[in-house]
Amino acid sequence: MTNLMLILLSDNIVYVVLFSRSFAYLTIKDRTPQILTKVIDTLHRHKNEFFEKHGEEGTEAGKKAISLLSKLRNELQTDKPIVPLVEKFVDTDIWNQYLEYQQSLMKESDGKPRWFHSPWLFVECYMYRRIHEALTQSPPIDDFDVFKELKEQNFFESQESIISLCTYLQELMRTIEELDEDQLKNEFFKFLQISLWGNKCDLSLSGGETSSQKNDLISSLEDLKPFILVNDMERLWSLLSKKTREKASVRVDIVLDNSGFELTTDLVLADFLLSSKLATEIHFYGKRIPWFVSDTTIHDFNWLIEQVKHSNHKWVAKCGVDWENCVKMSRLVYHDHIFWTLPHEYCAMSQVAPDLYAELQKADLILFKGDLNYRKLTGDRKWAFTIPFHQALSDFHPAPLCSIRTLKAEIQVGLQPGQGEELAASEPSWLTSGNLFYLQTFVLHLTCGMDGRKHKIEEDEADGIWRNG
Ligand SMILES: O=P(O)(O)OC[C@@]1(O)O[C@H](CO)[C@@H](O)[C@@H]1O
Ligand SMILES: [Mn+2]
């Protein structure tokens, strides 16, 4: 049953609202409470560790964090108002200013921003920021990463694939100097697809359920190709190979997504780019706080390289030693700016985090991994499927950039006329099932206006979850 409804909102944009159960609604209604319950369960299971480490104070801290998170879950499930952050942290004021901005978008009659009455992107990011606040309010366990176990499990369960990946890379290293241009391009395409496939291993989509990479990836690449919806690899190659011919140093920046298997595929891609001299330095961007369950923090990055270095498989261990050396020689550089864990869409970066924008401008190419980055690149708006990618970026272009993303949310641009409709006919959940891949490049610096309609996601009842206001 769907109802049509016209709503006039404070910014005087009229939305025709179709009430249909949406991915955003199901995320907030079902998946985020499930994730919170897993976090509370994790804290319960670490009670003894907290006591052993910190005595009675640790036990009390665990209880406090659990009660704060239980309160958060209740606020979410009963659609309470979104409350300001209270614990002083580097981004507390920015978050509370953003909450005031959301309030300003609402009509007085709509009251305050609530969990089911706010943009999905904001509410989902806010939930992870409140999890972080609950821990920082519970010293001495304030530095405990409630998602650490899940991220490590993903890595350990993907060992088969990691071994085949590292073995392939090390075997290629033996002959990489002799590859001709075509052979090099084909290897580049392989490592790009491996990094793309790695994005399927995402624990927030799975609600924390295991999502490791079980089968051998290299041999599956041909089977994977039909699932690539937009494939700009050729354009990516011509951009990068041209830069390599023209410049002595070429910098590729990779905005990371999930730790575990996906991070391993990104390190393998980075190693290939450096070893093939397609790049001379790689800059990685991770998250400052635990984020969307599986996203990479500096602790995850250092832990993974250490694990790989100490592997009992010789080619895996060789990769770990190489990666550690690249970090020491600053050929691999890791950044974790707080902006990446704010709710802002990326077209706001030059205002909100001009230092980060200036850093990205030094890159010859930026690769954005994953779905959440794609949502922030496109402002989480309901663009028509055929809107060009550069237009959806709404003036965000620090450097030529490429989104490498598995579709997991109901946003998609850059398609051919009819392509989205065709996919919907063949697989109704094509946007959120995580079965389709998306390698879209924006390599030309074009300015563009913001003409995307904002995305409104509704479910059956009168309330709805809105995308970015
Ligand atoms: O960025 P990633 O790891 O590819 O995906 C993030 C994600 O799991 O979180 C949101 C739903 O909870 C969606 O953006 C997407 O499904
Ligand atoms: Mn993620």
Coordinates of C-alpha atoms and ligand atoms in Angstrom, one line a residue:
M1 CA 0.0 0.0 0.0
T2 CA 1.6 3.3 -0.9
N3 CA 0.2 6.8 -0.3
L4 CA 1.1 10.0 -2.1
M5 CA 1.5 13.1 0.0
L6 CA 2.6 16.7 -0.6
I7 CA 4.7 18.3 2.1
L8 CA 5.9 21.9 2.2
L9 CA 9.1 22.2 4.1
S10 CA 10.9 25.2 5.6
D11 CA 13.2 25.4 2.6
N12 CA 10.1 25.7 0.5
I13 CA 11.0 22.7 -1.6
V14 CA 7.9 20.6 -2.3
Y15 CA 8.4 16.9 -2.1
V16 CA 6.1 14.3 -3.4
V17 CA 6.5 11.7 -0.8
L18 CA 6.0 8.1 -1.7
F19 CA 5.4 6.0 1.4
S20 CA 7.3 2.8 0.8
R21 CA 9.5 0.8 3.1
S22 CA 13.0 2.0 2.3
F23 CA 16.6 0.9 3.0
A24 CA 17.2 4.0 5.1
Y25 CA 14.1 3.2 7.2
L26 CA 15.0 -0.4 7.7
T27 CA 18.6 0.6 8.5
I28 CA 17.5 2.9 11.4
K29 CA 14.5 0.7 12.5
D30 CA 16.2 -2.7 12.4
R31 CA 19.9 -2.7 11.7
T32 CA 21.2 0.1 14.0
P33 CA 19.4 -1.3 17.1
Q34 CA 20.9 -4.7 16.2
I35 CA 24.4 -3.1 16.0
L36 CA 23.8 -1.3 19.4
T37 CA 22.8 -4.6 21.0
K38 CA 26.0 -6.3 19.7
V39 CA 28.0 -3.4 21.1
I40 CA 26.3 -3.8 24.5
D41 CA 26.9 -7.6 24.4
T42 CA 30.6 -7.0 23.6
L43 CA 30.9 -4.8 26.7
H44 CA 29.2 -7.5 28.8
R45 CA 31.7 -10.1 27.5
H46 CA 34.7 -7.9 28.4
K47 CA 33.6 -7.4 32.0
N48 CA 36.4 -9.6 33.4
E49 CA 39.0 -7.9 31.1
F50 CA 38.0 -4.5 32.4
F51 CA 38.2 -5.8 36.0
E52 CA 41.6 -7.5 35.4
K53 CA 43.0 -4.3 33.8
H54 CA 41.4 -1.6 36.0
G55 CA 39.9 -3.4 39.1
E56 CA 36.5 -2.3 40.4
E57 CA 36.8 1.0 38.5
G58 CA 36.9 -0.9 35.3
T59 CA 33.9 -2.9 36.2
E60 CA 31.9 0.3 37.1
A61 CA 33.1 1.9 33.8
G62 CA 31.7 -1.1 31.8
K63 CA 28.4 -0.8 33.6
K64 CA 28.3 2.9 32.9
A65 CA 29.0 2.5 29.2
I66 CA 26.3 -0.2 28.9
S67 CA 23.7 2.0 30.6
L68 CA 24.6 4.9 28.3
L69 CA 24.3 2.7 25.2
S70 CA 21.0 1.1 26.4
K71 CA 19.6 4.6 26.8
L72 CA 20.8 5.5 23.3
R73 CA 19.1 2.4 21.9
N74 CA 15.9 3.4 23.7
E75 CA 16.0 6.9 22.3
L76 CA 16.5 5.5 18.8
Q77 CA 13.7 2.9 19.1
T78 CA 11.2 5.4 20.5
D79 CA 12.0 8.2 18.0
K80 CA 13.1 10.6 20.7
P81 CA 14.7 14.0 19.8
I82 CA 18.3 14.0 18.8
V83 CA 20.2 15.5 21.7
P84 CA 23.4 17.6 21.6
L85 CA 26.7 15.8 22.5
V86 CA 27.9 16.6 26.0
E87 CA 31.4 15.2 26.3
K88 CA 34.2 17.6 25.2
F89 CA 36.0 16.2 22.2
V90 CA 37.7 17.8 19.2
D91 CA 34.5 17.8 17.1
T92 CA 31.8 18.3 19.8
D93 CA 31.0 21.9 18.9
I94 CA 30.9 21.1 15.2
W95 CA 28.5 18.3 15.8
N96 CA 26.2 20.5 17.9
Q97 CA 26.3 23.3 15.3
Y98 CA 25.3 20.7 12.7
L99 CA 22.4 19.6 15.0
E100 CA 21.3 23.3 15.2
Y101 CA 21.5 23.5 11.4
Q102 CA 19.2 20.4 11.2
Q103 CA 16.8 22.2 13.7
S104 CA 16.8 25.3 11.4
L105 CA 15.6 23.2 8.5
M106 CA 12.5 22.1 10.4
K107 CA 9.3 24.0 10.7
E108 CA 8.3 24.9 14.3
S109 CA 5.4 22.5 13.9
D110 CA 7.8 19.7 13.3
G111 CA 9.5 20.2 16.7
K112 CA 13.1 19.0 17.1
P113 CA 15.1 16.7 14.8
R114 CA 14.2 13.1 15.8
W115 CA 15.6 9.7 14.8
F116 CA 12.9 9.0 12.3
H117 CA 12.5 12.7 11.3
S118 CA 16.0 13.6 10.2
P119 CA 18.3 13.0 7.2
W120 CA 19.4 9.3 7.2
L121 CA 23.1 10.3 6.7
F122 CA 23.0 12.5 9.8
V123 CA 21.2 10.1 12.0
E124 CA 23.4 7.2 11.1
C125 CA 26.6 9.1 11.6
Y126 CA 25.2 10.5 14.8
M127 CA 24.5 7.1 16.2
Y128 CA 28.2 6.0 15.8
R129 CA 29.4 9.3 17.3
R130 CA 27.1 8.7 20.3
I131 CA 28.6 5.2 20.7
H132 CA 32.0 6.9 20.9
E133 CA 30.7 9.4 23.4
A134 CA 29.4 6.7 25.6
L135 CA 32.9 5.2 25.8
T136 CA 34.7 8.5 26.3
Q137 CA 32.3 9.1 29.2
S138 CA 33.3 5.9 30.8
P139 CA 37.0 6.1 31.8
P140 CA 39.2 4.1 32.2
I141 CA 37.7 2.1 29.3
D142 CA 37.3 5.2 27.2
D143 CA 39.8 4.0 24.6
F144 CA 38.1 0.6 24.1
D145 CA 37.1 -0.1 20.5
V146 CA 33.8 -1.9 20.7
F147 CA 34.2 -3.1 17.0
K148 CA 37.8 -4.3 17.3
E149 CA 36.8 -8.0 17.7
L150 CA 34.6 -7.9 14.6
K151 CA 37.3 -6.2 12.5
E152 CA 39.9 -8.7 13.6
Q153 CA 37.6 -11.7 13.0
N154 CA 37.0 -10.4 9.5
F155 CA 40.8 -10.4 8.9
F156 CA 41.4 -13.9 10.3
E157 CA 38.4 -15.4 8.5
S158 CA 39.7 -14.0 5.1
Q159 CA 43.1 -15.7 5.4
E160 CA 42.7 -18.0 2.4
S161 CA 42.0 -15.0 0.2
I162 CA 44.8 -12.9 1.7
I163 CA 47.3 -15.7 1.1
S164 CA 46.3 -16.0 -2.6
L165 CA 46.4 -12.2 -3.0
C166 CA 49.8 -11.8 -1.4
T167 CA 51.2 -14.8 -3.3
Y168 CA 49.9 -13.3 -6.6
L169 CA 51.4 -9.9 -5.8
Q170 CA 54.8 -11.4 -4.9
E171 CA 54.9 -13.6 -8.0
L172 CA 54.1 -10.5 -10.1
M173 CA 56.9 -8.6 -8.4
R174 CA 59.4 -10.9 -10.0
T175 CA 58.6 -9.8 -13.5
I176 CA 57.0 -6.4 -13.0
E177 CA 59.9 -4.6 -14.6
E178 CA 59.5 -6.5 -17.9
L179 CA 55.7 -5.9 -18.3
D180 CA 54.7 -3.9 -21.4
E181 CA 52.1 -1.2 -21.2
D182 CA 49.2 -3.5 -22.0
Q183 CA 50.3 -6.1 -19.4
L184 CA 50.7 -3.3 -16.8
K185 CA 47.3 -1.9 -17.6
N186 CA 45.7 -5.4 -17.2
E187 CA 47.4 -5.9 -13.8
F188 CA 46.2 -2.4 -12.8
F189 CA 42.7 -3.4 -13.7
K190 CA 42.9 -6.6 -11.7
F191 CA 44.1 -4.8 -8.5
L192 CA 41.4 -2.2 -8.9
Q193 CA 38.7 -4.9 -9.2
I194 CA 40.2 -6.7 -6.2
S195 CA 39.9 -3.5 -4.1
L196 CA 36.4 -3.0 -5.4
W197 CA 35.3 -6.5 -4.5
G198 CA 37.0 -6.0 -1.0
N199 CA 34.3 -3.4 -0.4
K200 CA 31.7 -6.2 -0.1
C201 CA 33.2 -7.1 3.2
D202 CA 31.4 -4.5 5.2
L203 CA 30.2 -5.2 8.8
S204 CA 27.7 -2.4 9.1
L205 CA 25.7 -3.6 6.2
S206 CA 25.7 -7.1 7.7
G207 CA 24.8 -5.6 11.0
G208 CA 28.0 -7.0 12.5
E209 CA 27.4 -10.6 11.1
T210 CA 30.5 -12.0 9.6
S211 CA 31.2 -10.8 6.0
S212 CA 34.7 -12.1 5.4
Q213 CA 36.1 -13.0 2.0
K214 CA 36.1 -16.8 1.7
N215 CA 36.8 -17.7 -1.9
D216 CA 39.9 -17.0 -4.0
L217 CA 39.4 -13.6 -5.5
I218 CA 41.9 -13.5 -8.4
S219 CA 40.1 -16.4 -10.1
S220 CA 36.7 -14.8 -9.7
L221 CA 37.5 -11.5 -11.4
E222 CA 36.2 -12.5 -14.8
D223 CA 32.9 -13.7 -13.2
L224 CA 32.7 -10.4 -11.3
K225 CA 33.0 -8.2 -14.4
P226 CA 29.3 -8.4 -15.5
F227 CA 28.4 -7.0 -12.1
I228 CA 30.4 -3.8 -12.7
L229 CA 27.7 -1.2 -13.4
V230 CA 29.8 1.8 -14.3
N231 CA 33.3 1.0 -15.4
D232 CA 35.7 3.9 -16.0
M233 CA 38.9 1.9 -15.6
E234 CA 40.2 2.8 -19.1
R235 CA 39.8 6.5 -18.2
L236 CA 41.5 5.9 -14.9
W237 CA 44.4 4.2 -16.7
S238 CA 44.9 7.0 -19.2
L239 CA 44.9 9.6 -16.5
L240 CA 47.4 7.8 -14.3
S241 CA 49.7 6.6 -17.1
K242 CA 49.7 10.1 -18.5
K243 CA 50.6 11.6 -15.1
T244 CA 53.4 9.0 -14.7
R245 CA 54.9 10.0 -18.1
E246 CA 54.7 13.7 -17.3
K247 CA 55.7 13.9 -13.7
A248 CA 58.7 12.6 -11.6
S249 CA 56.4 12.2 -8.6
V250 CA 52.8 11.0 -8.7
R251 CA 50.7 10.9 -5.6
V252 CA 47.6 8.7 -5.3
D253 CA 45.4 9.3 -2.2
I254 CA 43.0 6.5 -1.1
V255 CA 40.2 7.4 1.3
L256 CA 39.9 4.1 3.1
D257 CA 36.7 2.2 4.1
N258 CA 36.6 -1.1 5.9
S259 CA 39.4 -2.7 7.8
G260 CA 40.2 -6.5 7.6
F261 CA 40.0 -7.9 4.1
E262 CA 39.2 -4.7 2.3
L263 CA 42.1 -2.8 3.9
T264 CA 44.4 -5.7 2.8
T265 CA 43.2 -5.3 -0.8
D266 CA 43.9 -1.5 -0.6
L267 CA 47.4 -2.1 0.7
V268 CA 48.0 -4.7 -2.1
L269 CA 46.7 -2.1 -4.7
A270 CA 49.0 0.6 -3.1
D271 CA 52.0 -1.8 -3.2
F272 CA 51.3 -2.5 -6.9
L273 CA 51.1 1.2 -7.7
L274 CA 54.4 1.9 -6.0
S275 CA 56.2 -1.2 -7.3
S276 CA 55.0 -0.5 -10.9
K277 CA 56.0 3.1 -10.5
L278 CA 52.5 4.2 -11.4
A279 CA 52.8 6.2 -8.2
T280 CA 55.6 7.4 -6.0
E281 CA 53.6 8.0 -2.9
I282 CA 50.3 6.8 -1.5
H283 CA 48.3 8.7 1.1
F284 CA 45.7 6.8 3.1
Y285 CA 42.8 8.4 5.0
G286 CA 41.3 6.5 7.9
K287 CA 38.8 7.3 10.7
R288 CA 39.7 9.1 13.9
I289 CA 37.2 7.0 15.9
P290 CA 35.5 3.6 15.6
W291 CA 33.0 4.1 12.7
F292 CA 30.3 2.2 10.9
V293 CA 31.5 -1.1 12.6
S294 CA 34.2 -2.0 10.2
D295 CA 35.8 1.3 9.1
T296 CA 39.6 1.6 9.5
T297 CA 41.3 3.4 12.4
I298 CA 45.0 4.0 12.9
H299 CA 45.0 1.1 15.4
D300 CA 43.4 -1.2 12.8
F301 CA 45.9 0.0 10.1
N302 CA 49.0 -0.7 12.4
W303 CA 47.5 -3.9 13.7
L304 CA 46.9 -5.3 10.2
I305 CA 50.4 -4.6 8.9
E306 CA 51.9 -6.2 12.1
Q307 CA 49.7 -9.3 11.6
V308 CA 50.7 -9.6 7.9
K309 CA 54.3 -9.1 8.8
H310 CA 54.2 -11.9 11.3
S311 CA 52.2 -14.3 9.1
N312 CA 53.6 -17.9 8.9
H313 CA 53.1 -17.7 5.1
K314 CA 56.2 -16.5 3.5
W315 CA 54.6 -14.3 0.8
V316 CA 52.1 -12.8 3.2
A317 CA 55.0 -12.0 5.6
K318 CA 57.0 -10.5 2.7
C319 CA 54.1 -8.1 2.0
G320 CA 53.9 -7.1 5.7
V321 CA 57.7 -6.3 5.8
D322 CA 57.4 -4.3 2.5
W323 CA 54.4 -2.3 3.7
E324 CA 56.1 -1.5 7.0
N325 CA 59.2 -0.3 5.1
C326 CA 57.0 1.9 2.8
V327 CA 55.4 3.5 5.9
K328 CA 58.9 4.1 7.4
M329 CA 60.1 5.7 4.2
S330 CA 56.9 7.8 3.9
R331 CA 55.9 6.1 0.6
L332 CA 52.8 5.1 2.4
V333 CA 51.4 7.9 4.6
Y334 CA 48.4 7.6 6.9
H335 CA 46.1 10.5 7.9
D336 CA 43.0 10.4 10.1
H337 CA 41.4 13.9 10.0
I338 CA 38.3 14.3 12.2
F339 CA 36.3 15.5 9.2
W340 CA 35.8 11.9 8.0
T341 CA 33.7 11.1 11.0
L342 CA 31.5 14.3 10.8
P343 CA 28.0 14.1 9.2
H344 CA 28.9 16.6 6.5
E345 CA 28.6 15.9 2.8
Y346 CA 32.0 16.4 1.0
C347 CA 31.0 19.5 -0.9
A348 CA 31.2 21.2 2.6
M349 CA 34.8 20.1 3.2
S350 CA 36.5 23.2 1.8
Q351 CA 34.5 25.3 4.4
V352 CA 34.5 22.9 7.3
A353 CA 38.0 21.4 7.0
P354 CA 40.1 23.6 4.6
D355 CA 43.3 22.0 5.8
L356 CA 42.1 18.6 4.7
Y357 CA 40.8 20.0 1.4
A358 CA 44.2 21.5 0.8
E359 CA 45.9 18.2 1.5
L360 CA 43.7 16.4 -1.0
Q361 CA 44.5 19.0 -3.6
K362 CA 48.1 17.8 -3.5
A363 CA 47.0 14.4 -5.0
D364 CA 47.1 13.5 -8.7
L365 CA 44.2 11.1 -8.1
I366 CA 41.9 10.3 -5.2
L367 CA 40.2 7.0 -4.8
F368 CA 37.2 7.0 -2.5
K369 CA 36.4 3.5 -1.2
G370 CA 32.9 2.3 -0.3
D371 CA 29.3 3.3 -0.1
L372 CA 29.3 5.8 2.8
N373 CA 32.0 7.8 1.0
Y374 CA 29.8 7.7 -2.2
R375 CA 26.8 8.9 -0.2
K376 CA 28.9 11.9 1.2
L377 CA 30.4 12.6 -2.2
T378 CA 26.9 12.9 -3.8
G379 CA 25.3 14.6 -0.7
D380 CA 23.1 11.6 -0.1
R381 CA 20.5 13.2 -2.4
K382 CA 18.0 11.5 -4.6
W383 CA 19.6 12.4 -7.9
A384 CA 18.2 11.0 -11.1
F385 CA 20.2 7.9 -12.1
T386 CA 21.4 9.6 -15.3
I387 CA 22.9 12.7 -13.6
P388 CA 26.6 12.8 -14.4
F389 CA 28.9 11.9 -11.5
H390 CA 30.7 15.3 -11.6
Q391 CA 27.4 17.1 -11.3
A392 CA 26.4 15.1 -8.2
L393 CA 29.7 16.2 -6.5
S394 CA 28.4 19.7 -6.3
D395 CA 31.7 21.5 -6.7
F396 CA 33.7 19.1 -4.6
H397 CA 36.8 18.5 -6.8
P398 CA 40.1 18.8 -4.9
A399 CA 41.7 16.6 -7.5
P400 CA 40.7 14.0 -10.2
L401 CA 38.7 11.4 -8.2
C402 CA 37.2 8.0 -8.5
S403 CA 34.6 6.2 -6.4
I404 CA 35.2 2.5 -6.0
R405 CA 32.0 1.3 -4.4
T406 CA 29.7 -1.7 -3.9
L407 CA 26.1 -0.4 -4.1
K408 CA 24.5 -0.6 -0.6
A409 CA 22.3 2.5 -0.5
E410 CA 19.6 4.0 -2.7
I411 CA 21.7 6.5 -4.4
Q412 CA 23.1 6.1 -7.9
V413 CA 24.3 8.5 -10.6
G414 CA 26.1 8.4 -13.9
L415 CA 24.0 5.7 -15.5
Q416 CA 22.9 5.4 -19.1
P417 CA 19.2 6.3 -19.8
G418 CA 17.0 3.3 -18.9
Q419 CA 19.9 1.4 -17.1
G420 CA 18.5 2.0 -13.6
E421 CA 15.0 1.0 -14.6
E422 CA 16.3 -2.1 -16.4
L423 CA 18.3 -3.2 -13.2
A424 CA 15.2 -2.6 -11.0
A425 CA 13.2 -4.9 -13.3
S426 CA 15.8 -7.6 -13.1
E427 CA 16.8 -7.2 -9.4
P428 CA 14.5 -5.0 -7.3
S429 CA 17.1 -4.8 -4.5
W430 CA 19.9 -3.9 -6.9
L431 CA 20.7 -0.7 -5.0
T432 CA 21.1 -2.2 -1.6
S433 CA 21.9 -5.9 -2.0
G434 CA 25.6 -5.3 -2.2
N435 CA 25.7 -7.4 -5.3
L436 CA 26.6 -4.7 -7.9
F437 CA 29.9 -2.9 -8.2
Y438 CA 30.6 0.6 -9.2
L439 CA 33.9 1.9 -10.5
Q440 CA 33.1 5.4 -11.6
T441 CA 35.8 8.0 -12.3
F442 CA 35.5 11.7 -12.3
V443 CA 38.7 12.8 -13.8
L444 CA 37.8 16.1 -15.5
H445 CA 37.6 19.3 -13.4
L446 CA 34.1 20.5 -14.3
T447 CA 32.2 23.0 -12.2
C448 CA 28.5 22.1 -11.7
G449 CA 25.4 23.4 -10.0
M450 CA 23.4 21.6 -7.4
D451 CA 20.3 20.5 -9.1
G452 CA 19.6 17.2 -7.4
R453 CA 16.3 16.8 -5.7
K454 CA 16.8 15.9 -2.0
H455 CA 16.2 12.3 -1.3
K456 CA 13.2 11.5 1.0
I457 CA 12.9 8.1 2.3
E458 CA 9.6 7.1 3.8
E459 CA 8.2 4.0 5.3
D460 CA 4.5 3.0 5.9
E461 CA 3.7 5.4 8.7
A462 CA 3.3 9.2 8.5
D463 CA 6.9 9.7 9.9
G464 CA 9.8 9.3 7.6
I465 CA 13.6 9.4 7.5
W466 CA 14.9 12.1 5.3
R467 CA 18.2 12.2 3.5
N468 CA 20.3 15.3 3.8
G469 CA 18.3 18.4 4.3
Ligands
LIG1 O1 30.9 2.5 3.4 P1 30.6 1.1 3.3 O2 31.4 0.3 4.4 O3 30.8 0.5 1.9 O4 29.1 0.9 3.6 C1 28.5 1.6 4.7 C2 27.1 1.0 4.9 O5 27.2 -0.3 5.3 O6 26.5 1.8 5.9 C3 25.2 2.3 5.5 C4 24.0 1.4 5.9 O7 24.1 1.2 7.2 C5 25.3 2.3 4.0 O8 25.9 3.5 3.5 C6 26.2 1.1 3.7 O9 25.4 0.0 3.6
MN2 MN 32.5 1.0 5.9

